[in-house]
Short mmCIF file of C-alpha atoms and ligand atoms in Angstrom, two decimals:
data_model
loop_
_atom_site.label_atom_id
_atom_site.label_comp_id
_atom_site.label_asym_id
_atom_site.label_seq_id
_atom_site.Cartn_x
_atom_site.Cartn_y
_atom_site.Cartn_z
CA THR J 693 43.71 -86.44 -10.61
CA SER J 694 44.83 -85.98 -7.19
CA GLN J 695 47.36 -88.33 -5.69
CA LYS J 696 48.47 -87.26 -2.22
CA ALA J 697 51.17 -88.64 0.33
CA SER J 698 52.28 -87.87 3.86
CA ALA J 699 55.80 -88.77 5.28
CA ARG J 700 57.73 -88.51 8.61
CA ALA J 701 61.43 -88.17 8.19
CA HIS J 702 63.70 -87.72 11.57
CA THR J 703 66.37 -85.27 12.05
CA ASN J 704 70.18 -86.28 11.98
CA ILE J 705 73.58 -85.13 14.40
CA ALA J 706 76.41 -85.54 12.46
CA LEU J 707 79.58 -86.89 14.37
CA ILE J 708 81.94 -87.00 11.17
CA LYS J 709 80.83 -84.33 9.16
CA TYR J 710 80.01 -83.08 5.66
CA TRP J 711 81.56 -79.52 5.66
CA GLY J 712 82.44 -78.47 2.06
CA LYS J 713 80.81 -79.34 -2.24
CA LYS J 714 82.53 -80.28 -5.10
CA ASP J 715 79.40 -79.96 -6.98
CA GLN J 716 77.15 -77.25 -5.55
CA GLN J 717 74.52 -77.79 -8.10
CA LEU J 718 74.42 -81.72 -7.46
CA ILE J 719 75.28 -81.44 -4.05
CA LEU J 720 78.00 -83.81 -3.72
CA PRO J 721 80.37 -83.66 -0.79
CA MET J 722 83.92 -83.01 -0.55
CA ASN J 723 84.19 -86.51 1.93
CA GLY J 724 81.99 -88.83 2.91
CA SER J 725 80.50 -88.28 6.96
CA LEU J 726 78.53 -90.91 9.82
CA SER J 727 75.25 -89.07 11.60
CA LEU J 728 73.26 -90.42 13.85
CA THR J 729 68.99 -90.48 13.19
CA LEU J 730 67.47 -88.70 16.54
CA ASP J 731 63.81 -89.89 17.92
CA HIS J 732 62.61 -86.54 19.22
CA PHE J 733 62.82 -84.33 16.37
CA TYR J 734 60.95 -84.65 12.62
CA THR J 735 59.49 -82.99 10.03
CA ASP J 736 55.98 -84.29 8.90
CA THR J 737 54.95 -83.32 5.08
CA THR J 738 51.99 -84.05 2.96
CA VAL J 739 51.88 -83.91 -0.74
CA GLU J 740 49.16 -83.39 -2.96
CA PHE J 741 50.14 -83.64 -6.98
CA ASN J 742 46.76 -81.85 -8.84
CA SER J 743 46.29 -81.29 -11.96
CA ALA J 744 43.79 -78.95 -11.37
CA PHE J 745 46.53 -76.80 -9.02
CA THR J 746 48.19 -73.75 -11.00
CA GLU J 747 51.16 -73.47 -9.27
CA ASP J 748 53.08 -74.60 -6.54
CA THR J 749 52.39 -73.58 -2.94
CA PHE J 750 53.66 -74.44 0.71
CA TYR J 751 52.99 -74.27 3.98
CA LEU J 752 55.37 -74.61 6.92
CA ASN J 753 53.88 -74.93 10.76
CA GLN J 754 50.41 -73.50 9.05
CA LYS J 755 52.42 -70.18 7.43
CA LYS J 756 52.50 -69.55 4.21
CA LEU J 757 55.32 -69.64 2.94
CA ASP J 758 57.41 -68.61 -0.20
CA ALA J 759 57.03 -72.01 -2.95
CA ILE J 760 60.41 -71.30 -4.10
CA LYS J 761 61.61 -73.35 -1.39
CA VAL J 762 60.41 -76.25 -2.72
CA SER J 763 59.44 -75.83 -5.99
CA PRO J 764 63.51 -76.85 -7.44
CA PHE J 765 62.68 -79.53 -5.64
CA LEU J 766 59.57 -80.70 -6.82
CA ASP J 767 60.41 -80.28 -10.01
CA LEU J 768 63.23 -82.77 -9.92
CA VAL J 769 60.28 -85.52 -8.88
CA ARG J 770 57.90 -84.16 -11.96
CA GLN J 771 61.73 -84.51 -14.28
CA LEU J 772 60.87 -88.42 -12.83
CA ASN J 773 57.16 -88.45 -13.69
CA PRO J 774 56.22 -85.75 -16.30
CA GLN J 775 52.20 -86.20 -15.24
CA ALA J 776 52.89 -84.46 -12.22
CA GLY J 777 51.32 -81.04 -12.54
CA TYR J 778 51.56 -78.39 -9.85
CA ALA J 779 51.80 -79.73 -6.08
CA HIS J 780 50.20 -77.91 -2.68
CA VAL J 781 52.91 -78.54 0.33
CA ILE J 782 52.24 -78.91 4.00
CA SER J 783 55.10 -79.46 6.38
CA LYS J 784 55.12 -79.39 10.12
CA ASN J 785 58.22 -79.75 12.24
CA HIS J 786 58.33 -81.23 15.29
CA VAL J 787 60.51 -80.45 17.27
CA PRO J 788 60.23 -79.71 21.42
CA ASN J 789 60.02 -75.50 22.38
CA ALA J 790 61.09 -74.73 18.86
CA ALA J 791 64.58 -75.51 19.44
CA GLY J 792 66.10 -74.39 16.91
CA LEU J 793 67.33 -77.61 16.08
CA ALA J 794 64.36 -77.84 12.76
CA SER J 795 67.02 -78.70 10.38
CA SER J 796 66.84 -79.32 7.04
CA ALA J 797 67.98 -82.96 6.85
CA SER J 798 64.24 -83.89 7.95
CA ALA J 799 62.54 -81.42 6.02
CA PHE J 800 64.34 -82.37 3.06
CA ALA J 801 64.20 -86.51 3.58
CA ALA J 802 60.62 -86.21 4.18
CA LEU J 803 59.95 -84.34 1.06
CA ALA J 804 61.62 -86.60 -1.11
CA LEU J 805 59.39 -89.63 0.23
CA ALA J 806 56.12 -87.96 -0.08
CA ALA J 807 56.82 -86.20 -2.99
CA SER J 808 57.64 -88.93 -4.81
CA THR J 809 54.99 -91.92 -3.41
CA ALA J 810 52.42 -89.05 -4.11
CA ALA J 811 54.27 -88.68 -8.24
CA GLY J 812 53.60 -92.48 -8.19
CA LEU J 813 57.27 -93.74 -7.67
CA LYS J 814 57.96 -96.21 -5.91
CA LEU J 815 61.30 -95.59 -5.25
CA SER J 816 64.18 -97.50 -3.39
CA ARG J 817 65.22 -96.21 -0.34
CA ARG J 818 69.14 -95.83 -2.23
CA ASP J 819 67.31 -93.75 -4.63
CA LEU J 820 65.02 -91.73 -1.97
CA SER J 821 68.62 -90.90 0.08
CA ARG J 822 69.84 -89.55 -3.52
CA LEU J 823 66.81 -87.94 -4.36
CA ALA J 824 66.81 -85.86 -0.64
CA ARG J 825 70.65 -85.03 -1.38
CA ARG J 826 69.40 -82.74 -4.16
CA GLY J 827 67.71 -80.83 -1.63
CA SER J 828 70.05 -80.43 1.49
CA GLY J 829 73.30 -82.80 1.75
CA SER J 830 72.38 -83.51 5.67
CA ALA J 831 69.28 -84.88 3.91
CA THR J 832 70.70 -87.57 2.82
CA ARG J 833 71.20 -89.55 5.59
CA SER J 834 67.71 -88.62 7.18
CA ILE J 835 66.11 -91.58 4.80
CA TYR J 836 68.03 -94.14 7.02
CA GLY J 837 67.47 -94.70 11.20
CA GLY J 838 70.33 -94.82 13.28
CA PHE J 839 74.02 -94.71 12.14
CA VAL J 840 74.11 -93.92 8.86
CA GLU J 841 77.38 -92.92 6.86
CA TRP J 842 76.69 -90.74 3.29
CA LEU J 843 79.07 -92.20 0.84
CA PRO J 844 81.04 -89.18 -1.19
CA GLY J 845 80.65 -90.73 -4.95
CA THR J 846 81.94 -88.77 -7.76
CA SER J 847 78.39 -88.95 -9.27
CA ASP J 848 75.03 -88.03 -8.85
CA GLN J 849 74.39 -91.89 -9.28
CA ASP J 850 76.79 -92.55 -6.65
CA SER J 851 76.53 -90.24 -3.60
CA TYR J 852 74.11 -91.66 -0.95
CA ALA J 853 73.37 -92.89 2.38
CA VAL J 854 73.67 -96.49 3.52
CA PRO J 855 72.68 -97.72 7.24
CA ILE J 856 75.53 -98.98 9.34
CA ASP J 857 73.69 -99.45 12.30
CA GLU J 858 69.95 -98.71 11.78
CA LYS J 859 68.28 -101.42 15.47
CA VAL J 860 70.65 -99.58 17.58
CA ASP J 861 70.70 -101.73 20.28
CA TRP J 862 73.25 -100.14 22.58
CA ASP J 863 73.53 -97.95 25.30
CA ILE J 864 73.94 -94.39 23.86
CA GLU J 865 71.84 -91.58 23.32
CA MET J 866 72.23 -87.35 22.43
CA LEU J 867 71.99 -84.24 25.22
CA ALA J 868 70.89 -80.99 22.63
CA ILE J 869 71.30 -78.15 24.79
CA ILE J 870 69.57 -75.31 23.75
CA ILE J 871 71.40 -72.19 23.42
CA ASP J 872 70.04 -69.71 20.66
CA ARG J 873 66.93 -70.12 18.56
CA LYS J 874 67.52 -67.96 16.39
CA GLN J 875 68.59 -68.10 12.90
CA LYS J 876 72.46 -68.94 12.16
CA LYS J 877 74.81 -65.55 10.90
CA VAL J 878 76.44 -67.91 8.05
CA SER J 879 74.20 -70.77 6.82
CA SER J 880 75.79 -74.01 6.18
CA ARG J 881 75.15 -73.58 2.67
CA GLU J 882 77.53 -70.35 2.62
CA GLY J 883 79.38 -70.75 5.39
CA MET J 884 80.80 -74.14 3.57
CA GLN J 885 81.93 -72.77 0.67
CA ARG J 886 83.38 -69.81 1.97
CA VAL J 887 85.49 -72.65 4.10
CA VAL J 888 86.47 -74.44 1.06
CA ALA J 889 87.30 -71.15 -1.41
CA THR J 890 89.65 -69.61 1.50
CA SER J 891 90.61 -71.82 4.13
CA PRO J 892 94.21 -73.01 3.21
CA PHE J 893 93.81 -75.78 5.54
CA TYR J 894 90.69 -77.28 3.88
CA PRO J 895 92.75 -80.04 2.27
CA ALA J 896 93.75 -80.98 5.22
CA TRP J 897 89.98 -81.44 6.76
CA VAL J 898 89.22 -83.57 3.62
CA LYS J 899 92.30 -86.46 4.23
CA SER J 900 91.58 -86.07 8.43
CA THR J 901 87.78 -86.62 8.18
CA ASN J 902 88.33 -89.65 5.68
CA THR J 903 90.47 -90.96 8.23
CA ASP J 904 88.33 -90.14 11.37
CA LEU J 905 85.56 -91.20 9.42
CA ILE J 906 86.76 -94.99 8.54
CA ALA J 907 87.74 -95.31 12.19
CA ALA J 908 84.00 -93.82 13.26
CA VAL J 909 82.72 -96.61 11.81
CA LYS J 910 85.01 -99.07 13.29
CA ALA J 911 83.83 -97.05 16.77
CA VAL J 912 80.36 -97.64 15.89
CA LYS J 913 80.61 -101.36 15.08
CA GLN J 914 82.43 -102.51 18.14
CA HIS J 915 80.03 -100.55 20.54
CA ASN J 916 82.49 -98.62 21.34
CA LEU J 917 81.77 -95.34 22.61
CA LYS J 918 84.45 -93.49 23.92
CA LEU J 919 86.21 -93.73 20.66
CA LEU J 920 83.16 -92.67 18.89
CA GLY J 921 82.90 -89.71 21.31
CA GLN J 922 86.70 -89.14 20.84
CA LEU J 923 86.79 -89.06 17.00
CA ALA J 924 83.39 -87.00 16.55
CA GLU J 925 85.25 -84.31 19.17
CA SER J 926 87.48 -83.47 17.18
CA ASN J 927 86.76 -83.71 13.77
CA ALA J 928 83.78 -81.08 15.16
CA LEU J 929 86.08 -78.88 16.64
CA ARG J 930 88.30 -79.43 12.82
CA MET J 931 85.35 -78.26 11.34
CA HIS J 932 85.29 -75.35 13.48
CA ALA J 933 88.33 -73.96 13.44
CA LEU J 934 88.23 -74.18 9.45
CA ASN J 935 85.80 -71.23 9.84
CA LEU J 936 88.09 -69.43 11.72
CA SER J 937 90.31 -69.81 9.40
CA ALA J 938 88.51 -68.93 6.72
CA ARG J 939 88.61 -65.24 5.05
CA PRO J 940 86.36 -63.65 6.25
CA PRO J 941 86.78 -65.42 9.38
CA PHE J 942 83.15 -66.65 11.24
CA SER J 943 81.78 -68.48 13.96
CA TYR J 944 78.63 -70.49 15.12
CA PHE J 945 80.52 -70.34 18.50
CA GLU J 946 78.21 -68.46 21.44
CA PRO J 947 79.38 -67.54 25.12
CA GLN J 948 77.70 -70.13 26.02
CA SER J 949 78.90 -73.24 23.76
CA LEU J 950 81.66 -72.38 25.48
CA VAL J 951 79.88 -72.95 28.68
CA ALA J 952 78.93 -76.15 27.90
CA MET J 953 81.84 -77.49 26.26
CA ASN J 954 83.34 -76.54 29.51
CA ILE J 955 81.22 -78.67 31.74
CA ILE J 956 81.61 -82.13 29.37
CA GLU J 957 85.40 -81.57 29.44
CA LYS J 958 85.19 -81.22 33.32
CA LEU J 959 82.52 -83.91 33.60
CA ARG J 960 85.05 -86.08 31.36
CA SER J 961 88.38 -85.28 33.57
CA GLN J 962 85.73 -86.73 36.65
CA GLY J 963 85.64 -89.97 34.17
CA VAL J 964 82.54 -89.45 32.57
CA CYS J 965 81.84 -90.51 29.17
CA CYS J 966 80.49 -87.60 27.39
CA TYR J 967 82.00 -85.76 23.91
CA TYR J 968 80.45 -82.66 22.31
CA THR J 969 79.59 -81.85 18.76
CA LEU J 970 78.68 -78.16 17.20
CA ASP J 971 77.25 -78.02 13.40
CA ALA J 972 76.16 -74.47 12.25
CA GLY J 973 75.01 -72.91 15.73
CA PRO J 974 75.86 -72.37 19.04
CA ASN J 975 73.93 -75.42 20.35
CA VAL J 976 75.53 -78.09 21.48
CA LYS J 977 75.15 -82.22 21.23
CA VAL J 978 76.66 -84.20 24.42
CA ILE J 979 77.01 -88.24 22.84
CA CYS J 980 77.04 -90.27 25.87
CA SER J 981 75.50 -93.07 27.74
CA THR J 982 71.74 -93.86 29.61
CA ALA J 983 73.66 -94.96 32.10
CA GLU J 984 75.37 -91.25 32.84
CA SER J 985 72.65 -88.46 31.00
CA ARG J 986 71.96 -87.96 34.79
CA GLN J 987 74.56 -86.70 36.14
CA ILE J 988 75.85 -85.03 32.86
CA ILE J 989 71.91 -83.59 32.57
CA SER J 990 72.55 -82.47 36.68
CA ALA J 991 75.87 -80.68 35.95
CA LEU J 992 75.11 -78.89 32.99
CA SER J 993 71.74 -77.45 35.48
CA ALA J 994 74.28 -75.27 36.99
CA ALA J 995 74.16 -73.20 33.95
CA PHE J 996 71.23 -73.94 31.93
CA ALA J 997 67.67 -74.25 32.79
CA PRO J 998 65.24 -77.53 32.17
CA GLU J 999 63.89 -76.54 29.31
CA GLN J 1000 67.32 -75.72 27.54
CA ILE J 1001 68.33 -79.61 27.61
CA ILE J 1002 66.55 -81.99 25.78
CA GLU J 1003 66.67 -85.61 26.04
CA ALA J 1004 67.26 -87.98 22.59
CA PHE J 1005 67.63 -91.30 21.74
CA PRO J 1006 68.42 -93.11 18.02
CA GLY J 1007 65.20 -92.57 15.68
CA PRO J 1008 64.13 -94.72 12.91
CA GLY J 1009 64.42 -93.58 9.08
CA ALA J 1010 61.83 -92.04 7.16
CA LYS J 1011 58.02 -93.87 6.13
CA LEU J 1012 55.29 -93.19 5.22
CA ILE J 1013 52.34 -91.40 7.61
CA GLU J 1014 48.36 -91.45 6.98
CA CYS J 1015 47.36 -87.72 5.86
C1 LIG A 1326 77.22 -79.01 10.04
O1 LIG A 1326 72.94 -80.21 4.79
O2 LIG A 1326 72.71 -77.73 6.01
O3 LIG A 1326 75.34 -80.05 9.78
O4 LIG A 1326 73.52 -79.04 1.76
O5 LIG A 1326 74.25 -77.27 1.69
O6 LIG A 1326 72.28 -77.88 2.69
P1 LIG A 1326 72.94 -78.06 2.57
O7 LIG A 1326 73.93 -78.16 4.23
P2 LIG A 1326 73.52 -78.71 5.18
O8 LIG A 1326 75.03 -79.24 5.78
C2 LIG A 1326 74.79 -79.22 7.11
C3 LIG A 1326 76.05 -78.94 7.79
C4 LIG A 1326 76.86 -79.53 9.08
C5 LIG A 1326 77.20 -81.28 9.04
C6 LIG A 1326 77.02 -82.84 9.04
O9 LIG A 1326 75.38 -82.22 8.71
O10 LIG A 1326 77.62 -83.43 8.17
#
């Protein structure tokens, strides 16, 4: 017998970051985080479980990849339904000009929904979020749309995301400035582990991020772009300061990242409400209002080509699609 399902999940950008695990196996984070799911970047994944298959297979963007990238995750689904056999997984990343923003977040959120549905499970969104977490921490949040909080929890049971503002009806958007599409030098998995193990500032990060998170959730509820932006930018800079304080130290900043950050800071000194954040790579993401985005894009155009600047809006949670 064969059972097939397809799902779409969008990526998310953290405004208050997850950067460190207290359990590597279960992917339990040291602190809670807050993200915005984006409409522009998503992954479509089809999973077919078939008793006639003799192994798992995995295709990403029409290229056959080592199934080890998905098999441990599929095993979690097979634990929930031992009847499910081997699976064929076909994924496609939809990212404008392969921006290097395709993330494990949309990938594992789409895989969680497609695989659990194909295996005949009808998981709640909370359980889907818990399952996606086992693939990649940031995927926990991509089950939901809009603003999402990941409650860190203390066990597999209570570490999952909750929607804070799923249908965003206020004026906020994100500009992604694409600086480099290459693989990151230090993976997020490795980077966060090194920081937890070696940065003397790590306990202060956890403490201040917990405080930032409470304030940022309030800012979302009050639709306060300025406060949310200030908190997001400061939290991101503290995350990157941790990386510089690790042994051996590392940084994701490239010269062009600093150019973008300077442009945003200058616009701000001129009264424009815009703030930046960076993840485990050199690309800079700007949060701003649609009312002011033209002015910001025009200022960025002095240093970046039009195709390097991608405008994205709040996007939806993971959903089933036609195969
Ligand atoms: C900087 O979710 O990629 O984007 O759980 O090891 O797969 P793993 O890490 P991952 O880390 C994301 C780190 C971040 C911040 C964030 O998304 O919160």
